[in-house]
PDB file of C-alpha atoms in Angstrom:
ATOM      1  CA  UNK A 223     -13.713 -14.784   3.321  1.00 93.00           C
ATOM      2  CA  UNK A 224     -10.143 -14.711   1.857  1.00 96.00           C
ATOM      3  CA  UNK A 225      -7.887 -12.122   2.797  1.00 97.00           C
ATOM      4  CA  UNK A 226      -4.447 -11.208   2.080  1.00 98.00           C
ATOM      5  CA  UNK A 227      -2.070  -8.779   4.160  1.00 98.00           C
ATOM      6  CA  UNK A 228       1.244  -7.517   2.695  1.00 98.00           C
ATOM      7  CA  UNK A 229       4.008  -6.765   5.321  1.00 98.00           C
ATOM      8  CA  UNK A 230       7.658  -5.882   5.370  1.00 97.00           C
ATOM      9  CA  UNK A 231      10.157  -2.879   5.708  1.00 97.00           C
ATOM     10  CA  UNK A 232       8.794   0.439   4.586  1.00 96.00           C
ATOM     11  CA  UNK A 233      12.316   1.777   3.782  1.00 98.00           C
ATOM     12  CA  UNK A 234      14.882   0.082   1.703  1.00 98.00           C
ATOM     13  CA  UNK A 235      18.366   1.220   1.113  1.00 98.00           C
ATOM     14  CA  UNK A 236      19.633   1.508  -2.428  1.00 97.00           C
ATOM     15  CA  UNK A 237      21.373  -1.809  -3.945  1.00 97.00           C
ATOM     16  CA  UNK A 238      20.149  -3.656  -1.262  1.00 98.00           C
ATOM     17  CA  UNK A 239      17.136  -6.557  -1.227  1.00 98.00           C
ATOM     18  CA  UNK A 240      13.367  -5.561  -0.803  1.00 98.00           C
ATOM     19  CA  UNK A 241      11.617  -8.217   1.059  1.00 98.00           C
ATOM     20  CA  UNK A 242       7.854  -8.852   1.657  1.00 98.00           C
ATOM     21  CA  UNK A 243       5.783 -11.349   2.847  1.00 98.00           C
ATOM     22  CA  UNK A 244       1.824 -12.104   1.920  1.00 98.00           C
ATOM     23  CA  UNK A 245       0.122 -13.666   4.677  1.00 98.00           C
ATOM     24  CA  UNK A 246      -3.048 -15.423   3.567  1.00 97.00           C
ATOM     25  CA  UNK A 247      -6.052 -16.498   5.503  1.00 97.00           C
ATOM     26  CA  UNK A 248      -9.387 -18.072   4.232  1.00 96.00           C
ATOM     27  CA  UNK A 249      -7.616 -20.255   1.673  1.00 95.00           C
ATOM     28  CA  UNK A 250      -4.878 -22.775   1.627  1.00 94.00           C
ATOM     29  CA  UNK A 251      -1.640 -21.671   0.020  1.00 94.00           C
ATOM     30  CA  UNK A 252      -0.867 -24.860  -1.565  1.00 92.00           C
ATOM     31  CA  UNK A 253      -4.145 -24.828  -3.836  1.00 92.00           C
ATOM     32  CA  UNK A 254      -3.813 -21.803  -5.738  1.00 94.00           C
ATOM     33  CA  UNK A 255      -1.202 -19.698  -7.410  1.00 96.00           C
ATOM     34  CA  UNK A 256      -0.162 -16.220  -6.079  1.00 97.00           C
ATOM     35  CA  UNK A 257       0.902 -13.094  -7.615  1.00 98.00           C
ATOM     36  CA  UNK A 258       2.753  -9.687  -6.915  1.00 98.00           C
ATOM     37  CA  UNK A 259       2.035  -6.502  -8.365  1.00 98.00           C
ATOM     38  CA  UNK A 260       3.221  -3.073  -7.635  1.00 98.00           C
ATOM     39  CA  UNK A 261       2.396   0.407  -8.796  1.00 97.00           C
ATOM     40  CA  UNK A 262       4.904   3.160  -8.929  1.00 97.00           C
ATOM     41  CA  UNK A 263       3.856   6.781  -7.994  1.00 94.00           C
ATOM     42  CA  UNK A 264       2.236   8.228 -11.201  1.00 92.00           C
ATOM     43  CA  UNK A 265       2.679   4.926 -13.082  1.00 94.00           C
ATOM     44  CA  UNK A 266       0.384   2.068 -14.371  1.00 94.00           C
ATOM     45  CA  UNK A 267       0.084  -1.343 -12.387  1.00 97.00           C
ATOM     46  CA  UNK A 268       2.886  -3.508 -13.273  1.00 98.00           C
ATOM     47  CA  UNK A 269       2.746  -7.202 -12.846  1.00 98.00           C
ATOM     48  CA  UNK A 270       5.816  -8.510 -11.000  1.00 98.00           C
ATOM     49  CA  UNK A 271       5.031 -12.506 -11.100  1.00 97.00           C
ATOM     50  CA  UNK A 272       3.610 -15.438  -9.908  1.00 96.00           C
ATOM     51  CA  UNK A 273       4.164 -18.797  -8.242  1.00 96.00           C
ATOM     52  CA  UNK A 274       2.071 -21.737  -9.487  1.00 90.00           C
ATOM     53  CA  UNK A 275       0.571 -24.008  -7.146  1.00 81.00           C
ATOM     54  CA  UNK A 276       2.817 -26.632  -8.387  1.00 83.00           C
ATOM     55  CA  UNK A 277       5.772 -24.488  -7.432  1.00 87.00           C
ATOM     56  CA  UNK A 278       6.694 -23.065 -10.662  1.00 93.00           C
ATOM     57  CA  UNK A 279       7.480 -19.332 -11.112  1.00 96.00           C
ATOM     58  CA  UNK A 280       6.859 -16.988 -13.774  1.00 96.00           C
ATOM     59  CA  UNK A 281       8.261 -13.349 -13.726  1.00 97.00           C
ATOM     60  CA  UNK A 282       8.043 -10.053 -15.715  1.00 97.00           C
ATOM     61  CA  UNK A 283      11.056 -10.147 -18.168  1.00 97.00           C
ATOM     62  CA  UNK A 284      11.894  -6.495 -17.109  1.00 97.00           C
ATOM     63  CA  UNK A 285      12.502  -7.787 -13.508  1.00 97.00           C
ATOM     64  CA  UNK A 286      13.441 -11.491 -13.960  1.00 96.00           C
ATOM     65  CA  UNK A 287      16.965 -11.319 -12.963  1.00 97.00           C
ATOM     66  CA  UNK A 288      16.240  -9.621  -9.800  1.00 98.00           C
ATOM     67  CA  UNK A 289      12.990 -11.212  -8.764  1.00 98.00           C
ATOM     68  CA  UNK A 290      12.343 -14.459  -6.594  1.00 98.00           C
ATOM     69  CA  UNK A 291       8.665 -15.439  -5.475  1.00 98.00           C
ATOM     70  CA  UNK A 292       8.387 -18.416  -2.910  1.00 96.00           C
ATOM     71  CA  UNK A 293       5.943 -20.142  -0.828  1.00 95.00           C
ATOM     72  CA  UNK A 294       6.093 -21.108   2.739  1.00 94.00           C
ATOM     73  CA  UNK A 295       2.968 -23.716   3.115  1.00 93.00           C
ATOM     74  CA  UNK A 296       3.929 -23.966   7.024  1.00 94.00           C
ATOM     75  CA  UNK A 297       2.829 -20.357   7.553  1.00 95.00           C
ATOM     76  CA  UNK A 298       0.336 -19.918   4.713  1.00 95.00           C
ATOM     77  CA  UNK A 299       2.510 -16.953   3.154  1.00 96.00           C
ATOM     78  CA  UNK A 300       4.262 -16.306   0.215  1.00 97.00           C
ATOM     79  CA  UNK A 301       7.117 -13.968  -0.291  1.00 97.00           C
ATOM     80  CA  UNK A 302       8.952 -11.409  -2.803  1.00 98.00           C
ATOM     81  CA  UNK A 303      12.559 -10.721  -2.752  1.00 98.00           C
ATOM     82  CA  UNK A 304      13.694  -8.150  -5.346  1.00 98.00           C
ATOM     83  CA  UNK A 305      17.317  -7.367  -5.243  1.00 98.00           C
ATOM     84  CA  UNK A 306      19.717  -4.655  -5.951  1.00 98.00           C
ATOM     85  CA  UNK A 307      16.761  -2.040  -5.754  1.00 98.00           C
ATOM     86  CA  UNK A 308      16.881   1.436  -7.109  1.00 98.00           C
ATOM     87  CA  UNK A 309      14.716   4.452  -6.614  1.00 97.00           C
ATOM     88  CA  UNK A 310      12.652   3.299  -9.637  1.00 97.00           C
ATOM     89  CA  UNK A 311      11.636   0.210  -7.418  1.00 98.00           C
ATOM     90  CA  UNK A 312       9.751   2.660  -4.857  1.00 98.00           C
ATOM     91  CA  UNK A 313       6.209   1.311  -5.018  1.00 98.00           C
ATOM     92  CA  UNK A 314       2.885   0.214  -3.428  1.00 98.00           C
ATOM     93  CA  UNK A 315       3.454  -3.652  -3.630  1.00 98.00           C
ATOM     94  CA  UNK A 316       0.220  -5.606  -3.646  1.00 98.00           C
ATOM     95  CA  UNK A 317      -0.299  -9.417  -3.395  1.00 98.00           C
ATOM     96  CA  UNK A 318      -3.029 -11.239  -5.135  1.00 98.00           C
ATOM     97  CA  UNK A 319      -4.461 -14.679  -5.364  1.00 97.00           C
ATOM     98  CA  UNK A 320      -4.096 -15.996  -8.831  1.00 88.00           C
ATOM     99  CA  UNK A 321      -3.940 -16.683 -11.856  1.00 92.00           C
ATOM    100  CA  UNK A 322      -6.996 -19.090 -11.592  1.00 89.00           C
ATOM    101  CA  UNK A 323     -10.068 -20.133 -13.023  1.00 87.00           C
ATOM    102  CA  UNK A 324     -10.755 -20.365 -16.753  1.00 87.00           C
ATOM    103  CA  UNK A 325      -9.491 -16.713 -17.545  1.00 90.00           C
ATOM    104  CA  UNK A 326      -6.478 -16.791 -15.254  1.00 92.00           C
ATOM    105  CA  UNK A 327      -8.266 -14.349 -12.944  1.00 94.00           C
ATOM    106  CA  UNK A 328      -6.365 -12.528  -9.838  1.00 96.00           C
ATOM    107  CA  UNK A 329      -9.631 -12.372  -7.813  1.00 95.00           C
ATOM    108  CA  UNK A 330      -8.307 -11.170  -4.157  1.00 97.00           C
ATOM    109  CA  UNK A 331      -5.884  -8.572  -3.385  1.00 98.00           C
ATOM    110  CA  UNK A 332      -4.134  -7.392  -0.296  1.00 98.00           C
ATOM    111  CA  UNK A 333      -4.541  -3.641   0.345  1.00 97.00           C
ATOM    112  CA  UNK A 334      -0.850  -2.749  -0.627  1.00 98.00           C
ATOM    113  CA  UNK A 335       1.946  -1.554   1.242  1.00 98.00           C
ATOM    114  CA  UNK A 336       4.265   1.182   0.164  1.00 98.00           C
ATOM    115  CA  UNK A 337       7.982   0.482  -0.199  1.00 98.00           C
ATOM    116  CA  UNK A 338      10.477   3.595  -0.464  1.00 98.00           C
ATOM    117  CA  UNK A 339      14.123   3.138  -1.705  1.00 98.00           C
ATOM    118  CA  UNK A 340      16.189   5.664  -0.287  1.00 97.00           C
ATOM    119  CA  UNK A 341      19.490   6.040   1.590  1.00 95.00           C
TER     120      UNK A 341
ATOM    121  CA  UNK B 249       4.184  -7.314 -24.295  1.00 96.00           C
ATOM    122  CA  UNK B 250       0.446  -6.528 -24.737  1.00 97.00           C
ATOM    123  CA  UNK B 251      -0.310  -2.891 -24.348  1.00 98.00           C
ATOM    124  CA  UNK B 252      -3.600  -2.216 -23.057  1.00 98.00           C
ATOM    125  CA  UNK B 253      -4.997   1.431 -23.652  1.00 98.00           C
ATOM    126  CA  UNK B 254      -7.864   2.633 -21.317  1.00 98.00           C
ATOM    127  CA  UNK B 255      -9.936   5.547 -21.616  1.00 97.00           C
ATOM    128  CA  UNK B 256     -11.014   8.147 -20.499  1.00 97.00           C
ATOM    129  CA  UNK B 257      -8.198   8.580 -17.929  1.00 97.00           C
ATOM    130  CA  UNK B 258     -10.713  10.602 -16.002  1.00 97.00           C
ATOM    131  CA  UNK B 259     -14.558  10.992 -15.934  1.00 96.00           C
ATOM    132  CA  UNK B 260     -16.993  13.247 -14.212  1.00 96.00           C
ATOM    133  CA  UNK B 261     -20.418  12.041 -13.630  1.00 96.00           C
ATOM    134  CA  UNK B 262     -23.566  12.068 -11.536  1.00 95.00           C
ATOM    135  CA  UNK B 263     -25.256   9.694  -9.309  1.00 96.00           C
ATOM    136  CA  UNK B 264     -27.771   7.753 -11.434  1.00 96.00           C
ATOM    137  CA  UNK B 265     -25.905   8.318 -14.948  1.00 96.00           C
ATOM    138  CA  UNK B 266     -24.626   5.479 -17.115  1.00 97.00           C
ATOM    139  CA  UNK B 267     -20.926   5.296 -17.663  1.00 97.00           C
ATOM    140  CA  UNK B 268     -18.940   3.478 -19.976  1.00 98.00           C
ATOM    141  CA  UNK B 269     -15.024   3.031 -19.690  1.00 98.00           C
ATOM    142  CA  UNK B 270     -13.203   1.146 -22.507  1.00 98.00           C
ATOM    143  CA  UNK B 271     -10.070  -0.767 -22.933  1.00 98.00           C
ATOM    144  CA  UNK B 272      -8.231  -1.749 -26.021  1.00 98.00           C
ATOM    145  CA  UNK B 273      -5.525  -4.473 -26.472  1.00 98.00           C
ATOM    146  CA  UNK B 274      -2.697  -4.009 -28.869  1.00 98.00           C
ATOM    147  CA  UNK B 275      -3.524  -7.358 -30.104  1.00 98.00           C
ATOM    148  CA  UNK B 276      -6.152 -10.003 -29.634  1.00 98.00           C
ATOM    149  CA  UNK B 277      -6.460 -11.139 -26.282  1.00 97.00           C
ATOM    150  CA  UNK B 278      -9.899 -13.405 -26.872  1.00 97.00           C
ATOM    151  CA  UNK B 279     -11.853 -12.806 -23.693  1.00 97.00           C
ATOM    152  CA  UNK B 280      -8.826 -12.866 -21.291  1.00 97.00           C
ATOM    153  CA  UNK B 281      -9.959  -9.476 -20.013  1.00 98.00           C
ATOM    154  CA  UNK B 282     -10.711  -8.525 -16.085  1.00 98.00           C
ATOM    155  CA  UNK B 283     -11.946  -5.184 -14.786  1.00 98.00           C
ATOM    156  CA  UNK B 284     -11.337  -3.870 -11.088  1.00 98.00           C
ATOM    157  CA  UNK B 285     -12.431  -1.199  -8.859  1.00 98.00           C
ATOM    158  CA  UNK B 286      -9.984   0.515  -6.510  1.00 97.00           C
ATOM    159  CA  UNK B 287     -10.789   2.800  -3.717  1.00 96.00           C
ATOM    160  CA  UNK B 288      -7.843   4.959  -1.896  1.00 93.00           C
ATOM    161  CA  UNK B 289      -5.861   2.852   0.396  1.00 92.00           C
ATOM    162  CA  UNK B 290      -7.606  -0.243  -0.538  1.00 95.00           C
ATOM    163  CA  UNK B 291      -6.335  -2.966  -3.073  1.00 96.00           C
ATOM    164  CA  UNK B 292      -8.329  -3.419  -6.537  1.00 97.00           C
ATOM    165  CA  UNK B 293     -11.658  -5.232  -6.144  1.00 98.00           C
ATOM    166  CA  UNK B 294     -12.427  -7.949  -9.032  1.00 98.00           C
ATOM    167  CA  UNK B 295     -15.669  -6.722 -10.788  1.00 98.00           C
ATOM    168  CA  UNK B 296     -15.675  -8.704 -14.031  1.00 98.00           C
ATOM    169  CA  UNK B 297     -13.715 -11.528 -15.456  1.00 97.00           C
ATOM    170  CA  UNK B 298     -13.629 -13.154 -18.509  1.00 96.00           C
ATOM    171  CA  UNK B 299     -14.659  -9.865 -20.190  1.00 97.00           C
ATOM    172  CA  UNK B 300     -18.200 -10.417 -19.274  1.00 98.00           C
ATOM    173  CA  UNK B 301     -18.571 -12.657 -15.860  1.00 97.00           C
ATOM    174  CA  UNK B 302     -19.660 -10.826 -13.134  1.00 98.00           C
ATOM    175  CA  UNK B 303     -17.794 -11.588  -9.887  1.00 97.00           C
ATOM    176  CA  UNK B 304     -19.902 -13.044  -7.273  1.00 96.00           C
ATOM    177  CA  UNK B 305     -21.299 -10.394  -4.968  1.00 96.00           C
ATOM    178  CA  UNK B 306     -20.648  -7.510  -7.649  1.00 98.00           C
ATOM    179  CA  UNK B 307     -23.899  -5.492  -8.040  1.00 97.00           C
ATOM    180  CA  UNK B 308     -25.537  -6.300 -11.353  1.00 98.00           C
ATOM    181  CA  UNK B 309     -25.426  -2.529 -12.449  1.00 98.00           C
ATOM    182  CA  UNK B 310     -21.967  -3.423 -13.673  1.00 98.00           C
ATOM    183  CA  UNK B 311     -21.498  -5.133 -16.821  1.00 98.00           C
ATOM    184  CA  UNK B 312     -18.799  -5.823 -19.094  1.00 98.00           C
ATOM    185  CA  UNK B 313     -18.405  -6.671 -23.031  1.00 98.00           C
ATOM    186  CA  UNK B 314     -16.277  -7.155 -25.676  1.00 98.00           C
ATOM    187  CA  UNK B 315     -13.666  -9.880 -27.258  1.00 97.00           C
ATOM    188  CA  UNK B 316     -10.487  -9.626 -29.278  1.00 97.00           C
ATOM    189  CA  UNK B 317      -9.047  -6.177 -28.938  1.00 98.00           C
ATOM    190  CA  UNK B 318     -12.112  -4.066 -27.510  1.00 98.00           C
ATOM    191  CA  UNK B 319     -13.977  -3.887 -24.178  1.00 98.00           C
ATOM    192  CA  UNK B 320     -16.219  -2.010 -22.419  1.00 98.00           C
ATOM    193  CA  UNK B 321     -17.222  -1.977 -18.848  1.00 98.00           C
ATOM    194  CA  UNK B 322     -20.480  -0.317 -18.091  1.00 98.00           C
ATOM    195  CA  UNK B 323     -22.017   1.074 -14.866  1.00 97.00           C
ATOM    196  CA  UNK B 324     -25.874   1.314 -15.552  1.00 96.00           C
ATOM    197  CA  UNK B 325     -27.012   3.702 -12.831  1.00 95.00           C
ATOM    198  CA  UNK B 326     -24.005   5.320 -10.920  1.00 96.00           C
ATOM    199  CA  UNK B 327     -24.324   5.018  -7.070  1.00 96.00           C
ATOM    200  CA  UNK B 328     -22.276   7.157  -4.706  1.00 94.00           C
ATOM    201  CA  UNK B 329     -20.211   4.106  -3.555  1.00 95.00           C
ATOM    202  CA  UNK B 330     -19.057   3.756  -7.264  1.00 96.00           C
ATOM    203  CA  UNK B 331     -16.749   6.721  -7.215  1.00 93.00           C
ATOM    204  CA  UNK B 332     -13.242   5.199  -7.510  1.00 97.00           C
ATOM    205  CA  UNK B 333     -10.711   4.469  -9.908  1.00 97.00           C
ATOM    206  CA  UNK B 334     -11.278   1.572 -12.435  1.00 98.00           C
ATOM    207  CA  UNK B 335      -8.468  -0.902 -14.055  1.00 98.00           C
ATOM    208  CA  UNK B 336      -8.683  -3.498 -16.825  1.00 98.00           C
ATOM    209  CA  UNK B 337      -6.022  -6.332 -16.965  1.00 98.00           C
ATOM    210  CA  UNK B 338      -5.297  -8.565 -19.603  1.00 98.00           C
ATOM    211  CA  UNK B 339      -4.448 -12.154 -18.460  1.00 97.00           C
ATOM    212  CA  UNK B 340      -3.979 -13.712 -21.860  1.00 97.00           C
ATOM    213  CA  UNK B 341      -0.419 -13.855 -21.773  1.00 96.00           C
ATOM    214  CA  UNK B 342       2.767 -12.782 -19.561  1.00 94.00           C
ATOM    215  CA  UNK B 343       3.412 -10.403 -18.608  1.00 96.00           C
ATOM    216  CA  UNK B 344       0.103  -9.506 -17.623  1.00 97.00           C
ATOM    217  CA  UNK B 345      -0.439  -5.756 -18.171  1.00 98.00           C
ATOM    218  CA  UNK B 346      -2.984  -2.989 -16.887  1.00 98.00           C
ATOM    219  CA  UNK B 347      -4.729  -0.322 -18.492  1.00 98.00           C
ATOM    220  CA  UNK B 348      -3.699   3.145 -17.004  1.00 97.00           C
ATOM    221  CA  UNK B 349      -6.797   3.588 -15.127  1.00 97.00           C
ATOM    222  CA  UNK B 350      -9.855   5.791 -15.117  1.00 98.00           C
ATOM    223  CA  UNK B 351     -10.821   7.834 -12.335  1.00 97.00           C
ATOM    224  CA  UNK B 352     -14.492   8.454 -11.828  1.00 97.00           C
ATOM    225  CA  UNK B 353     -15.370  11.594 -10.106  1.00 95.00           C
ATOM    226  CA  UNK B 354     -18.432  12.996  -8.786  1.00 88.00           C
ATOM    227  CA  UNK B 355     -19.779  16.049 -11.039  1.00 87.00           C
TER     228      UNK B 355
END
């Protein structure tokens, strides 16, 4: 059974870097692509970006200058770094497996972690 | 970016009802449309991928249809555990985009 679990600080100061980790069990991190998504209060779900199993990364142009997604195969984890955060980055952050399959599906998601940006 | 417009934003229904939720894309996305169910405090759970393919383990009362720009999620006979929020997601092109969600409530 594939499971994903987000972890990281729940409070980040403005202008600092948000760092989250997603720990994967039940699947090899090196065999799939992995995605980050977020949902700000009262807003739509927003795709942040993904890292392909080859190591290539694809980011939302709206966040591209501030985002880095990376993989640690030794720990079966992948990570998100978002720099220069503001209150607008306050959101529940989700990690997910994919895109994969013939229709680039995100098939398994973590439960999400709330990150608040505040001084 | 491809805009996904989902309707209705909320819906009240009773156990046993047939319910339909729609998602419209701002341009053709072929069949690159996924449907998710989300319950409070949980991550979204995949129900339908490729517009009409049922994810393994999902009850057959859930079905999806459509291609191009117009898509539908149907629940044939609502069960108590189906009251949740539903989202569509297009994976035709990046940036992937979501509908705004439909909150399904008990009447």
